[in-house]
Amino acid sequence: MNAADGRRLRGEARRQKLIAATLTVVERDGVAGVTHRSVAQEACVPASSAIYYFATIDDLLVAALTAAAEEYAAQLEALIASGRDEIDGLAEMIAEASGPGRQRALAERELTLQAARRPALRPIARHWRGLVAQAAGRHSDCPLTIQSVVVAADGICAKALLEDQPISAGEVNRLLRHILQRGRKTT
């Protein structure tokens, strides 16, 4: 490895550290707490590094939401590759968000809602819905049923974050499968 490759690797490691720090700041302080300085401080790097790698706050938020979306995509793809049922896996992922993964899910929900005001976030915010649609599409070819599962999953996620008690994977599974059953063709 030459010096340029080493610098490139260190630069990418620093960039990833800043992205992880952005998610941590959003978890702790909300989107309003994200500044170049707060993210750099969380990442234990000079403030100038945050500005160097991410010129705007939107750049930081897009990178953080992209990282979260990629993580969910990897989880769902791993479930599909393992042969497990996608709806079971999706139900577990949503239930996790109401329990041990609540703070992270809350941060991601806040980032997703920011997409309403920050167009740069919209394509990434839509990614989760696309993943849910893919999972539902393996169980139904009806566009209305698939859309209903997507909307229900989104609503269940919101409900899970608003409730004091965690939602179980079984409950999520029953709700999603109810929609899929009702949407089956009866011809």
Backbone as ProteinMPNN parsed JSONL, in Angstrom:
{"seq_chain_A": "MNAADGRRLRGEARRQKLIAATLTVVERDGVAGVTHRSVAQEACVPASSAIYYFATIDDLLVAALTAAAEEYAAQLEALIASGRDEIDGLAEMIAEASGPGRQRALAERELTLQAARRPALRPIARHWRGLVAQAAGRHSDCPLTIQSVVVAADGICAKALLEDQPISAGEVNRLLRHILQRGRKTT", "coords_chain_A": {"N_chain_A": [[0.854, -1.174, 0.0], [0.581, 2.181, -0.867], [1.46, 5.583, 0.144], [-0.627, 7.322, -0.571], [-2.823, 5.593, -0.718], [-3.009, 4.834, 1.961], [-3.644, 7.291, 3.163], [-6.104, 7.704, 1.968], [-7.58, 5.554, 3.016], [-7.506, 6.218, 5.759], [-8.876, 8.613, 5.62], [-11.42, 7.75, 4.759], [-12.102, 6.197, 6.96], [-12.277, 8.184, 8.917], [-14.398, 9.653, 7.884], [-16.486, 7.753, 8.093], [-16.551, 7.555, 10.844], [-17.48, 10.086, 11.505], [-20.04, 9.949, 10.402], [-21.219, 7.939, 11.994], [-21.067, 9.294, 14.414], [-22.826, 11.383, 13.9], [-25.301, 10.045, 13.862], [-25.341, 9.263, 16.541], [-25.452, 11.767, 17.829], [-27.958, 12.645, 16.9], [-29.561, 10.67, 18.074], [-29.202, 11.327, 20.771], [-29.647, 14.164, 21.009], [-31.45, 14.945, 19.092], [-32.324, 16.073, 15.739], [-32.0, 18.807, 15.731], [-29.788, 19.183, 17.309], [-27.606, 18.66, 15.746], [-24.663, 19.829, 14.628], [-21.722, 20.925, 12.904], [-19.698, 21.153, 14.754], [-20.731, 19.756, 17.049], [-20.925, 17.15, 16.07], [-18.27, 16.606, 15.321], [-17.076, 16.778, 17.826], [-18.306, 14.601, 19.123], [-17.248, 12.566, 17.568], [-14.636, 12.771, 18.237], [-12.767, 14.241, 16.734], [-11.094, 16.932, 14.98], [-13.027, 19.939, 14.552], [-12.847, 21.031, 12.034], [-12.593, 18.816, 10.416], [-15.157, 17.733, 10.152], [-16.397, 19.664, 8.597], [-14.78, 19.55, 6.361], [-15.289, 16.973, 5.276], [-18.054, 16.976, 5.1], [-19.789, 19.373, 3.793], [-22.179, 20.719, 4.364], [-24.855, 20.779, 6.804], [-27.014, 19.313, 5.897], [-25.638, 17.506, 4.25], [-24.356, 15.932, 6.181], [-26.634, 14.851, 7.471], [-27.875, 13.46, 5.367], [-25.9, 11.529, 4.849], [-25.93, 10.146, 7.297], [-28.585, 9.159, 7.418], [-28.54, 7.605, 5.133], [-26.648, 5.664, 5.856], [-28.065, 4.39, 7.922], [-30.272, 3.411, 6.469], [-28.966, 1.671, 4.721], [-28.054, -0.189, 6.532], [-30.468, -1.332, 7.451], [-31.324, -2.376, 5.003], [-29.343, -4.293, 4.548], [-29.85, -6.013, 6.705], [-32.441, -6.94, 6.063], [-31.944, -8.105, 3.553], [-30.181, -10.112, 4.334], [-31.925, -11.685, 5.82], [-33.655, -12.549, 3.794], [-31.849, -13.985, 2.204], [-31.224, -16.019, 3.963], [-33.354, -17.647, 3.824], [-35.448, -17.34, 5.49], [-38.751, -16.18, 6.251], [-39.751, -13.095, 4.921], [-41.646, -11.378, 6.046], [-41.786, -12.233, 8.68], [-39.179, -11.528, 9.461], [-39.242, -8.75, 9.023], [-41.188, -8.037, 10.886], [-39.806, -8.651, 13.242], [-37.724, -6.778, 13.064], [-39.148, -4.357, 13.268], [-40.307, -4.666, 15.803], [-37.995, -4.728, 17.361], [-37.28, -2.083, 17.197], [-38.978, -0.907, 18.989], [-38.112, -1.693, 21.377], [-35.071, -2.633, 22.574], [-33.747, -1.263, 20.496], [-34.811, 1.261, 20.433], [-33.936, 4.021, 20.814], [-32.228, 4.432, 18.646], [-34.024, 3.931, 16.545], [-35.811, 6.004, 16.977], [-34.194, 8.202, 16.404], [-33.734, 7.713, 13.683], [-36.346, 7.908, 12.723], [-36.851, 10.589, 13.206], [-34.966, 11.73, 11.482], [-36.033, 10.808, 9.072], [-38.493, 12.162, 9.032], [-37.552, 14.721, 8.72], [-37.143, 14.842, 6.056], [-39.386, 15.856, 4.871], [-39.044, 18.575, 4.897], [-36.508, 18.867, 3.941], [-35.377, 18.34, 0.975], [-33.136, 16.874, 0.058], [-32.973, 14.658, 1.659], [-35.086, 13.041, 0.956], [-34.994, 10.879, -1.078], [-33.559, 8.886, 0.297], [-35.08, 8.548, 2.575], [-37.3, 7.378, 1.474], [-36.354, 4.911, 0.89], [-36.598, 2.885, 2.887], [-39.338, 2.342, 2.76], [-39.408, 1.24, 0.248], [-38.013, -1.136, 0.684], [-39.76, -2.468, 2.412], [-41.921, -2.743, 0.684], [-40.793, -4.495, -1.177], [-40.522, -6.799, 0.412], [-43.231, -7.305, 0.999], [-44.11, -7.696, -1.58], [-43.25, -10.218, -2.178], [-45.182, -11.754, -1.197], [-47.559, -10.97, -2.235], [-49.09, -9.896, -5.267], [-50.609, -7.756, -5.657], [-50.891, -4.37, -6.083], [-52.256, -2.561, -4.347], [-52.469, -3.996, -1.963], [-49.757, -4.341, -1.354], [-49.003, -1.65, -1.038], [-50.613, -1.091, 1.167], [-49.433, -2.688, 3.151], [-46.962, -1.408, 3.349], [-47.733, 1.148, 4.28], [-48.949, 0.376, 6.672], [-46.756, -0.787, 8.042], [-45.168, 1.475, 8.376], [-46.871, 3.017, 9.991], [-47.066, 1.303, 12.209], [-44.457, 1.395, 13.106], [-44.355, 4.087, 13.94], [-46.316, 3.997, 15.967], [-45.079, 2.198, 17.7], [-42.977, 3.749, 18.639], [-44.308, 5.689, 20.022], [-45.673, 4.476, 22.076], [-45.625, 3.331, 25.505], [-45.006, 0.751, 26.172], [-43.135, -1.916, 24.723], [-43.762, -3.201, 21.424], [-44.68, -6.428, 20.317], [-42.98, -8.815, 18.227], [-44.675, -10.754, 17.306], [-47.19, -9.493, 17.39], [-46.845, -7.457, 15.475], [-46.37, -9.058, 13.255], [-48.85, -10.406, 13.025], [-50.541, -8.238, 12.364], [-49.462, -7.353, 9.874], [-49.691, -9.694, 8.336], [-52.439, -10.014, 8.362], [-53.276, -7.968, 6.67], [-52.067, -8.856, 4.311], [-53.439, -11.29, 3.954], [-56.084, -10.395, 3.616], [-55.79, -9.086, 1.258], [-55.452, -10.989, -0.652], [-56.164, -12.566, -3.76], [-59.457, -13.528, -4.637], [-60.454, -15.129, -6.643]], "CA_chain_A": [[0.0, 0.0, 0.0], [1.384, 3.403, -0.91], [1.033, 6.64, 1.072], [-1.935, 7.846, -0.993], [-3.835, 4.629, -0.306], [-3.128, 4.942, 3.414], [-4.399, 8.522, 3.458], [-7.481, 7.482, 1.524], [-8.203, 4.676, 4.008], [-7.705, 6.996, 6.995], [-9.937, 9.576, 5.33], [-12.706, 7.047, 4.757], [-12.377, 5.823, 8.353], [-12.71, 9.399, 9.608], [-15.727, 9.963, 7.35], [-17.413, 6.806, 8.721], [-16.626, 7.937, 12.255], [-18.35, 11.267, 11.547], [-21.41, 9.492, 10.133], [-21.677, 7.277, 13.223], [-21.237, 10.342, 15.423], [-24.053, 12.11, 13.567], [-26.42, 9.244, 14.373], [-25.306, 9.344, 18.003], [-25.943, 13.098, 18.212], [-29.405, 12.666, 16.666], [-30.153, 9.84, 19.13], [-29.119, 12.008, 22.063], [-30.102, 15.557, 21.024], [-32.353, 15.224, 17.987], [-31.724, 16.701, 14.56], [-31.642, 20.186, 16.078], [-28.483, 19.18, 17.957], [-26.536, 18.351, 14.79], [-23.831, 20.9, 14.075], [-20.402, 20.372, 12.584], [-18.932, 21.095, 16.0], [-21.218, 18.683, 17.928], [-20.582, 15.864, 15.453], [-16.817, 16.443, 15.445], [-16.788, 16.504, 19.238], [-18.738, 13.22, 19.374], [-16.322, 11.677, 16.855], [-13.286, 13.03, 18.754], [-11.92, 14.733, 15.641], [-11.182, 18.393, 14.891], [-14.246, 20.446, 13.912], [-12.576, 21.256, 10.609], [-12.788, 17.547, 9.705], [-16.577, 17.595, 9.817], [-16.669, 20.581, 7.482], [-14.029, 19.058, 5.204], [-15.96, 15.814, 4.693], [-19.479, 17.262, 4.921], [-19.838, 20.834, 3.685], [-23.404, 21.259, 4.963], [-25.556, 19.909, 7.761], [-27.767, 18.357, 5.078], [-24.713, 16.447, 3.834], [-24.212, 15.045, 7.346], [-27.893, 14.144, 7.699], [-28.046, 12.507, 4.261], [-24.964, 10.421, 5.076], [-26.393, 9.373, 8.451], [-29.795, 8.431, 7.042], [-28.111, 6.595, 4.16], [-26.015, 4.577, 6.616], [-29.134, 3.663, 8.608], [-31.044, 2.694, 5.447], [-28.132, 0.566, 4.237], [-28.032, -1.202, 7.592], [-31.75, -2.036, 7.368], [-31.326, -3.148, 3.756], [-28.476, -5.456, 4.765], [-30.566, -6.932, 7.597], [-33.53, -7.562, 5.321], [-31.346, -8.969, 2.531], [-29.659, -11.296, 5.025], [-33.084, -12.52, 6.143], [-34.112, -13.167, 2.552], [-30.825, -14.958, 1.807], [-31.234, -17.143, 4.896], [-34.528, -18.474, 3.57], [-36.524, -17.0, 6.428], [-39.841, -15.393, 5.695], [-39.475, -11.659, 5.008], [-42.601, -10.722, 6.948], [-41.301, -12.548, 10.028], [-38.0, -10.691, 9.702], [-39.691, -7.362, 9.103], [-41.863, -7.902, 12.181], [-38.761, -8.619, 14.27], [-37.015, -5.498, 12.964], [-40.02, -3.306, 13.797], [-40.413, -4.878, 17.25], [-36.702, -4.321, 17.929], [-37.285, -0.617, 17.263], [-39.761, -0.444, 20.134], [-37.46, -2.195, 22.579], [-33.662, -2.264, 22.731], [-33.296, -0.356, 19.445], [-35.726, 2.402, 20.404], [-33.259, 5.316, 20.632], [-31.757, 4.489, 17.259], [-35.211, 4.046, 15.687], [-36.336, 7.359, 17.163], [-33.303, 9.085, 15.634], [-33.991, 7.481, 12.265], [-37.675, 8.457, 12.419], [-36.697, 12.04, 13.148], [-34.278, 12.022, 10.218], [-36.986, 10.567, 7.99], [-39.464, 13.261, 9.022], [-36.869, 15.911, 8.208], [-37.215, 14.804, 4.591], [-40.508, 16.692, 4.428], [-38.527, 19.937, 4.73], [-35.167, 18.821, 3.34], [-35.493, 17.462, -0.193], [-31.97, 16.001, -0.115], [-33.184, 13.438, 2.438], [-36.259, 12.288, 0.492], [-34.746, 9.564, -1.698], [-33.113, 7.916, 1.305], [-36.232, 8.299, 3.441], [-38.198, 6.473, 0.737], [-35.696, 3.61, 0.737], [-37.206, 1.931, 3.829], [-40.626, 1.949, 2.211], [-39.119, 0.345, -0.872], [-37.646, -2.446, 1.236], [-40.99, -3.089, 2.912], [-42.692, -3.118, -0.505], [-40.166, -5.707, -1.718], [-40.896, -7.92, 1.277], [-44.656, -7.571, 0.78], [-44.254, -8.172, -2.95], [-42.977, -11.658, -2.223], [-46.382, -12.417, -0.688], [-48.731, -10.488, -2.97], [-48.81, -9.139, -6.488], [-51.605, -6.687, -5.701], [-50.276, -3.096, -5.686], [-52.952, -1.967, -3.204], [-52.066, -4.764, -0.782], [-48.359, -3.989, -1.069], [-49.018, -0.29, -0.494], [-51.217, -1.162, 2.504], [-48.412, -3.22, 4.06], [-45.969, -0.341, 3.541], [-48.336, 2.17, 5.14], [-49.129, -0.223, 7.996], [-45.439, -0.908, 8.687], [-44.783, 2.827, 8.774], [-47.716, 3.37, 11.135], [-46.684, 0.467, 13.355], [-43.199, 1.972, 13.607], [-44.706, 5.3, 14.687], [-47.013, 3.547, 17.177], [-44.088, 1.587, 18.588], [-42.18, 4.808, 19.261], [-45.174, 6.514, 20.868], [-46.183, 3.682, 23.196], [-44.717, 3.114, 26.633], [-44.631, -0.659, 26.184], [-42.679, -2.403, 23.414], [-44.673, -4.018, 20.631], [-44.03, -7.72, 20.073], [-42.848, -9.232, 16.829], [-45.897, -11.498, 16.99], [-48.268, -8.54, 17.117], [-46.543, -6.837, 14.18], [-46.554, -10.105, 12.257], [-50.292, -10.611, 12.839], [-51.096, -7.084, 11.65], [-49.021, -7.369, 8.476], [-50.266, -10.867, 7.657], [-53.872, -9.745, 8.192], [-53.387, -7.175, 5.436], [-51.725, -9.73, 3.185], [-54.536, -12.247, 3.779], [-57.253, -9.671, 3.095], [-55.483, -8.635, -0.092], [-55.301, -12.112, -1.589], [-57.204, -12.668, -4.79], [-60.491, -14.514, -4.288], [-61.05, -15.633, -7.892]], "C_chain_A": [[0.897, 1.233, 0.0], [0.776, 4.46, 0.019], [-0.345, 7.18, 0.718], [-3.058, 6.905, -0.581], [-4.071, 4.687, 1.195], [-3.915, 6.169, 3.824], [-5.872, 8.349, 3.092], [-8.231, 6.609, 2.535], [-8.471, 5.417, 5.315], [-8.829, 8.012, 6.806], [-11.311, 8.934, 5.35], [-13.083, 6.615, 6.169], [-12.88, 7.031, 9.139], [-14.126, 9.779, 9.163], [-16.781, 9.052, 8.0], [-17.611, 7.123, 10.201], [-17.557, 9.141, 12.426], [-19.813, 10.891, 11.296], [-21.989, 8.825, 11.377], [-21.928, 8.299, 14.323], [-22.505, 11.149, 15.163], [-25.268, 11.351, 14.083], [-26.484, 9.299, 15.894], [-25.84, 10.685, 18.49], [-27.452, 13.175, 18.009], [-30.118, 11.82, 17.72], [-30.257, 10.611, 20.438], [-29.847, 13.348, 22.07], [-31.137, 15.89, 19.959], [-31.617, 15.908, 16.848], [-31.265, 18.116, 14.874], [-30.259, 20.272, 16.726], [-27.314, 18.931, 17.016], [-25.909, 19.634, 14.265], [-22.498, 20.247, 13.715], [-19.586, 20.188, 13.859], [-19.39, 19.927, 16.883], [-20.854, 17.306, 17.38], [-19.084, 15.595, 15.581], [-16.437, 16.1, 16.883], [-17.158, 15.059, 19.581], [-17.773, 12.218, 18.738], [-14.881, 11.807, 17.35], [-12.309, 13.374, 17.623], [-12.023, 16.252, 15.621], [-12.449, 18.825, 14.14], [-14.049, 20.659, 12.418], [-12.759, 19.977, 9.791], [-14.236, 17.375, 9.275], [-16.925, 18.461, 8.618], [-15.962, 20.106, 6.216], [-14.789, 17.926, 4.503], [-17.426, 16.071, 4.366], [-19.677, 18.77, 4.95], [-21.057, 21.44, 4.372], [-23.967, 20.275, 5.988], [-26.386, 18.883, 6.992], [-26.881, 17.21, 4.605], [-24.502, 15.435, 4.963], [-25.468, 14.201, 7.543], [-28.158, 13.109, 6.607], [-27.141, 11.298, 4.477], [-25.428, 9.539, 6.228], [-27.624, 8.546, 8.098], [-29.471, 7.339, 6.023], [-27.49, 5.399, 4.877], [-27.071, 3.734, 7.324], [-29.938, 2.831, 7.61], [-30.261, 1.496, 4.919], [-28.063, -0.561, 5.263], [-29.322, -2.02, 7.573], [-31.808, -2.911, 6.121], [-30.496, -4.416, 3.926], [-29.159, -6.483, 5.662], [-31.656, -7.678, 6.836], [-32.998, -8.503, 4.238], [-30.769, -10.239, 3.15], [-30.795, -12.246, 5.398], [-33.569, -13.266, 4.905], [-33.142, -14.266, 2.123], [-30.834, -16.196, 2.703], [-32.419, -18.075, 4.664], [-35.673, -18.211, 4.529], [-37.578, -16.167, 5.725], [-39.59, -13.91, 5.953], [-40.4, -10.954, 5.99], [-42.22, -11.013, 8.395], [-40.121, -11.648, 10.387], [-38.354, -9.23, 9.861], [-40.365, -7.104, 10.448], [-40.844, -7.83, 13.315], [-38.013, -7.29, 14.259], [-37.849, -4.364, 13.563], [-40.14, -3.44, 15.311], [-39.135, -4.452, 17.962], [-36.662, -2.809, 18.13], [-38.096, -0.089, 18.44], [-39.15, -0.896, 21.455], [-36.034, -1.708, 22.67], [-33.155, -1.265, 21.687], [-34.087, 0.933, 19.363], [-35.031, 3.731, 20.134], [-32.777, 5.486, 19.197], [-32.937, 4.678, 16.31], [-35.825, 5.433, 15.784], [-35.499, 8.363, 16.373], [-33.571, 8.942, 14.139], [-35.348, 8.028, 11.848], [-37.588, 9.972, 12.301], [-35.99, 12.46, 11.857], [-35.226, 11.853, 9.031], [-38.003, 11.698, 7.896], [-38.846, 14.56, 8.523], [-36.933, 15.974, 6.682], [-38.374, 15.638, 4.058], [-40.044, 18.122, 4.158], [-37.176, 19.993, 4.021], [-35.168, 17.831, 2.18], [-34.314, 16.506, -0.386], [-32.145, 14.673, 0.621], [-34.264, 12.527, 1.848], [-35.946, 10.946, -0.161], [-34.333, 8.5, -0.68], [-34.262, 7.565, 2.235], [-37.204, 7.329, 2.773], [-37.628, 5.054, 0.647], [-36.327, 2.545, 1.638], [-38.532, 1.426, 3.281], [-40.447, 0.997, 1.025], [-38.759, -1.058, -0.41], [-38.875, -3.193, 1.739], [-41.841, -3.555, 1.73], [-42.119, -4.382, -1.144], [-40.572, -6.927, -0.907], [-42.359, -8.296, 1.052], [-44.89, -8.148, -0.613], [-43.942, -9.645, -3.122], [-44.193, -12.463, -1.759], [-47.642, -12.022, -1.445], [-48.278, -9.769, -4.235], [-49.794, -7.984, -6.655], [-50.973, -5.372, -5.217], [-50.933, -2.451, -4.461], [-52.579, -2.688, -1.911], [-50.636, -4.411, -0.382], [-48.283, -2.599, -0.455], [-49.597, -0.277, 0.919], [-50.227, -1.696, 3.532], [-47.368, -2.15, 4.361], [-46.507, 0.709, 4.509], [-48.521, 1.627, 6.557], [-47.797, -0.337, 8.731], [-44.965, 0.449, 9.185], [-45.576, 3.267, 10.006], [-47.374, 2.576, 12.384], [-45.384, 0.984, 13.958], [-43.484, 3.219, 14.44], [-45.38, 4.934, 16.003], [-46.017, 2.997, 18.192], [-43.261, 2.64, 19.313], [-43.002, 5.669, 20.208], [-45.676, 5.783, 22.109], [-45.133, 3.539, 24.297], [-44.205, 1.674, 26.68], [-44.167, -1.089, 24.795], [-43.766, -3.227, 22.725], [-43.952, -5.331, 20.333], [-43.957, -8.009, 18.579], [-44.097, -9.992, 16.392], [-47.053, -10.58, 16.638], [-48.067, -7.877, 15.756], [-46.813, -7.836, 13.06], [-48.039, -10.323, 11.968], [-50.921, -9.468, 12.045], [-50.725, -7.12, 10.164], [-49.633, -8.538, 7.707], [-51.775, -10.714, 7.455], [-54.094, -8.968, 6.889], [-53.108, -8.055, 4.22], [-52.833, -10.742, 2.905], [-55.748, -11.581, 3.14], [-57.035, -9.262, 1.644], [-55.307, -9.75, -1.106], [-56.454, -12.125, -2.577], [-58.184, -13.771, -4.414], [-61.159, -15.078, -5.54], [-60.899, -17.119, -8.023]], "O_chain_A": [[1.853, 1.318, 0.771], [-0.287, 4.251, 0.603], [-1.146, 7.465, 1.608], [-4.119, 7.352, -0.146], [-5.211, 4.598, 1.65], [-4.755, 6.106, 4.723], [-6.764, 8.79, 3.817], [-9.382, 6.891, 2.87], [-9.537, 5.263, 5.911], [-9.63, 8.243, 7.712], [-12.26, 9.501, 5.893], [-14.256, 6.661, 6.538], [-13.807, 6.91, 9.939], [-14.951, 10.181, 9.983], [-17.842, 9.524, 8.41], [-18.709, 6.974, 10.737], [-18.33, 9.203, 13.382], [-20.716, 11.457, 11.912], [-23.121, 9.111, 11.768], [-22.894, 8.181, 15.077], [-23.186, 11.553, 16.105], [-26.167, 11.948, 14.675], [-27.571, 9.375, 16.468], [-26.599, 10.736, 19.458], [-28.158, 13.714, 18.861], [-31.176, 12.216, 18.209], [-31.275, 10.553, 21.127], [-30.579, 13.652, 23.012], [-31.651, 17.009, 19.929], [-30.448, 16.275, 16.971], [-30.254, 18.575, 14.343], [-29.628, 21.328, 16.693], [-26.158, 18.982, 17.436], [-26.544, 20.414, 13.554], [-22.192, 19.146, 14.173], [-18.877, 19.195, 14.021], [-18.558, 19.188, 17.41], [-20.513, 16.401, 18.142], [-18.677, 14.482, 15.913], [-15.587, 15.244, 17.126], [-16.396, 14.372, 20.261], [-17.513, 11.154, 19.3], [-14.008, 11.046, 16.935], [-11.188, 12.868, 17.569], [-12.961, 16.806, 16.195], [-12.883, 18.152, 13.206], [-14.98, 20.487, 11.631], [-13.049, 20.047, 8.597], [-14.51, 16.923, 8.163], [-17.664, 18.036, 7.729], [-16.498, 20.248, 5.117], [-14.916, 17.926, 3.278], [-17.978, 15.452, 3.457], [-19.726, 19.372, 6.022], [-20.983, 22.548, 4.903], [-23.596, 19.102, 6.022], [-26.455, 17.718, 7.386], [-27.325, 16.062, 4.563], [-24.472, 14.228, 4.724], [-25.385, 12.991, 7.756], [-28.617, 12.004, 6.897], [-27.578, 10.161, 4.304], [-25.33, 8.314, 6.148], [-27.699, 7.366, 8.439], [-30.07, 6.264, 6.055], [-27.778, 4.251, 4.539], [-26.986, 2.506, 7.327], [-30.25, 1.671, 7.88], [-30.831, 0.428, 4.696], [-28.019, -1.738, 4.906], [-29.286, -3.247, 7.665], [-32.282, -4.046, 6.171], [-30.907, -5.492, 3.493], [-29.065, -7.685, 5.415], [-31.78, -8.898, 6.948], [-33.551, -9.584, 4.034], [-30.857, -11.317, 2.561], [-30.647, -13.464, 5.304], [-33.858, -14.461, 4.96], [-33.565, -15.352, 1.726], [-30.493, -17.291, 2.258], [-32.482, -19.163, 5.237], [-36.748, -18.795, 4.394], [-37.302, -15.525, 4.711], [-39.257, -13.517, 7.071], [-39.979, -10.032, 6.688], [-42.32, -10.131, 9.249], [-40.069, -11.079, 11.477], [-37.823, -8.548, 10.737], [-40.135, -6.068, 11.072], [-41.002, -7.038, 14.244], [-37.705, -6.738, 15.315], [-37.322, -3.512, 14.278], [-40.083, -2.44, 16.028], [-39.191, -3.877, 19.05], [-36.089, -2.315, 19.101], [-37.917, 1.059, 18.847], [-39.623, -0.517, 22.527], [-35.794, -0.51, 22.826], [-32.231, -0.501, 21.964], [-34.047, 1.627, 18.347], [-35.499, 4.5, 19.294], [-32.908, 6.561, 18.611], [-32.868, 5.482, 15.381], [-36.305, 5.975, 14.789], [-36.043, 9.271, 15.745], [-33.627, 9.936, 13.415], [-35.493, 8.554, 10.745], [-38.181, 10.567, 11.401], [-36.382, 13.437, 11.22], [-35.218, 12.659, 8.1], [-38.337, 12.142, 6.798], [-39.544, 15.405, 7.963], [-36.791, 17.046, 6.094], [-38.342, 16.079, 2.908], [-40.591, 18.8, 3.289], [-36.757, 21.053, 3.557], [-34.984, 16.63, 2.378], [-34.493, 15.425, -0.948], [-31.533, 13.673, 0.247], [-34.341, 11.354, 2.212], [-36.586, 9.951, 0.179], [-34.725, 7.339, -0.799], [-34.404, 6.411, 2.64], [-37.858, 6.542, 3.456], [-38.36, 4.107, 0.358], [-36.563, 1.421, 1.193], [-38.818, 0.23, 3.328], [-41.235, 0.071, 0.83], [-39.149, -2.047, -1.032], [-39.016, -4.396, 1.52], [-42.416, -4.643, 1.771], [-42.87, -5.243, -1.602], [-40.925, -7.965, -1.467], [-42.685, -9.477, 0.929], [-45.767, -8.991, -0.801], [-44.335, -10.25, -4.118], [-44.236, -13.684, -1.904], [-48.679, -12.671, -1.31], [-47.229, -9.125, -4.267], [-49.802, -7.314, -7.689], [-50.563, -5.278, -4.06], [-50.244, -1.86, -3.63], [-52.395, -2.047, -0.876], [-50.348, -4.207, 0.797], [-47.581, -2.392, 0.535], [-49.122, 0.469, 1.776], [-50.185, -1.21, 4.663], [-46.94, -2.006, 5.506], [-45.817, 1.109, 5.446], [-48.278, 2.338, 7.532], [-47.717, -0.017, 9.917], [-44.425, 0.559, 10.286], [-45.013, 3.824, 10.949], [-47.391, 3.113, 13.491], [-45.227, 1.008, 15.179], [-42.919, 3.389, 15.52], [-45.05, 5.5, 17.045], [-46.099, 3.29, 19.385], [-42.884, 2.448, 20.469], [-42.449, 6.309, 21.102], [-46.063, 6.421, 23.088], [-43.929, 3.616, 24.051], [-43.105, 1.414, 27.168], [-44.747, -0.669, 23.794], [-44.585, -3.868, 23.384], [-42.74, -5.338, 20.12], [-44.759, -7.515, 17.787], [-44.524, -9.886, 15.242], [-47.808, -10.849, 15.704], [-49.011, -7.751, 14.977], [-47.413, -7.493, 12.042], [-48.442, -10.415, 10.809], [-51.739, -9.704, 11.156], [-51.585, -6.937, 9.301], [-50.044, -8.382, 6.557], [-52.324, -11.229, 6.481], [-54.995, -9.284, 6.112], [-53.828, -8.001, 3.223], [-53.134, -11.023, 1.745], [-56.364, -12.138, 2.232], [-57.995, -9.109, 0.889], [-55.045, -9.494, -2.281], [-57.577, -11.739, -2.252], [-57.781, -14.827, -3.927], [-62.326, -15.467, -5.488], [-61.345, -17.699, -9.013]]}, "name": "protein", "num_of_chains": 1, "seq": "MNAADGRRLRGEARRQKLIAATLTVVERDGVAGVTHRSVAQEACVPASSAIYYFATIDDLLVAALTAAAEEYAAQLEALIASGRDEIDGLAEMIAEASGPGRQRALAERELTLQAARRPALRPIARHWRGLVAQAAGRHSDCPLTIQSVVVAADGICAKALLEDQPISAGEVNRLLRHILQRGRKTT"}
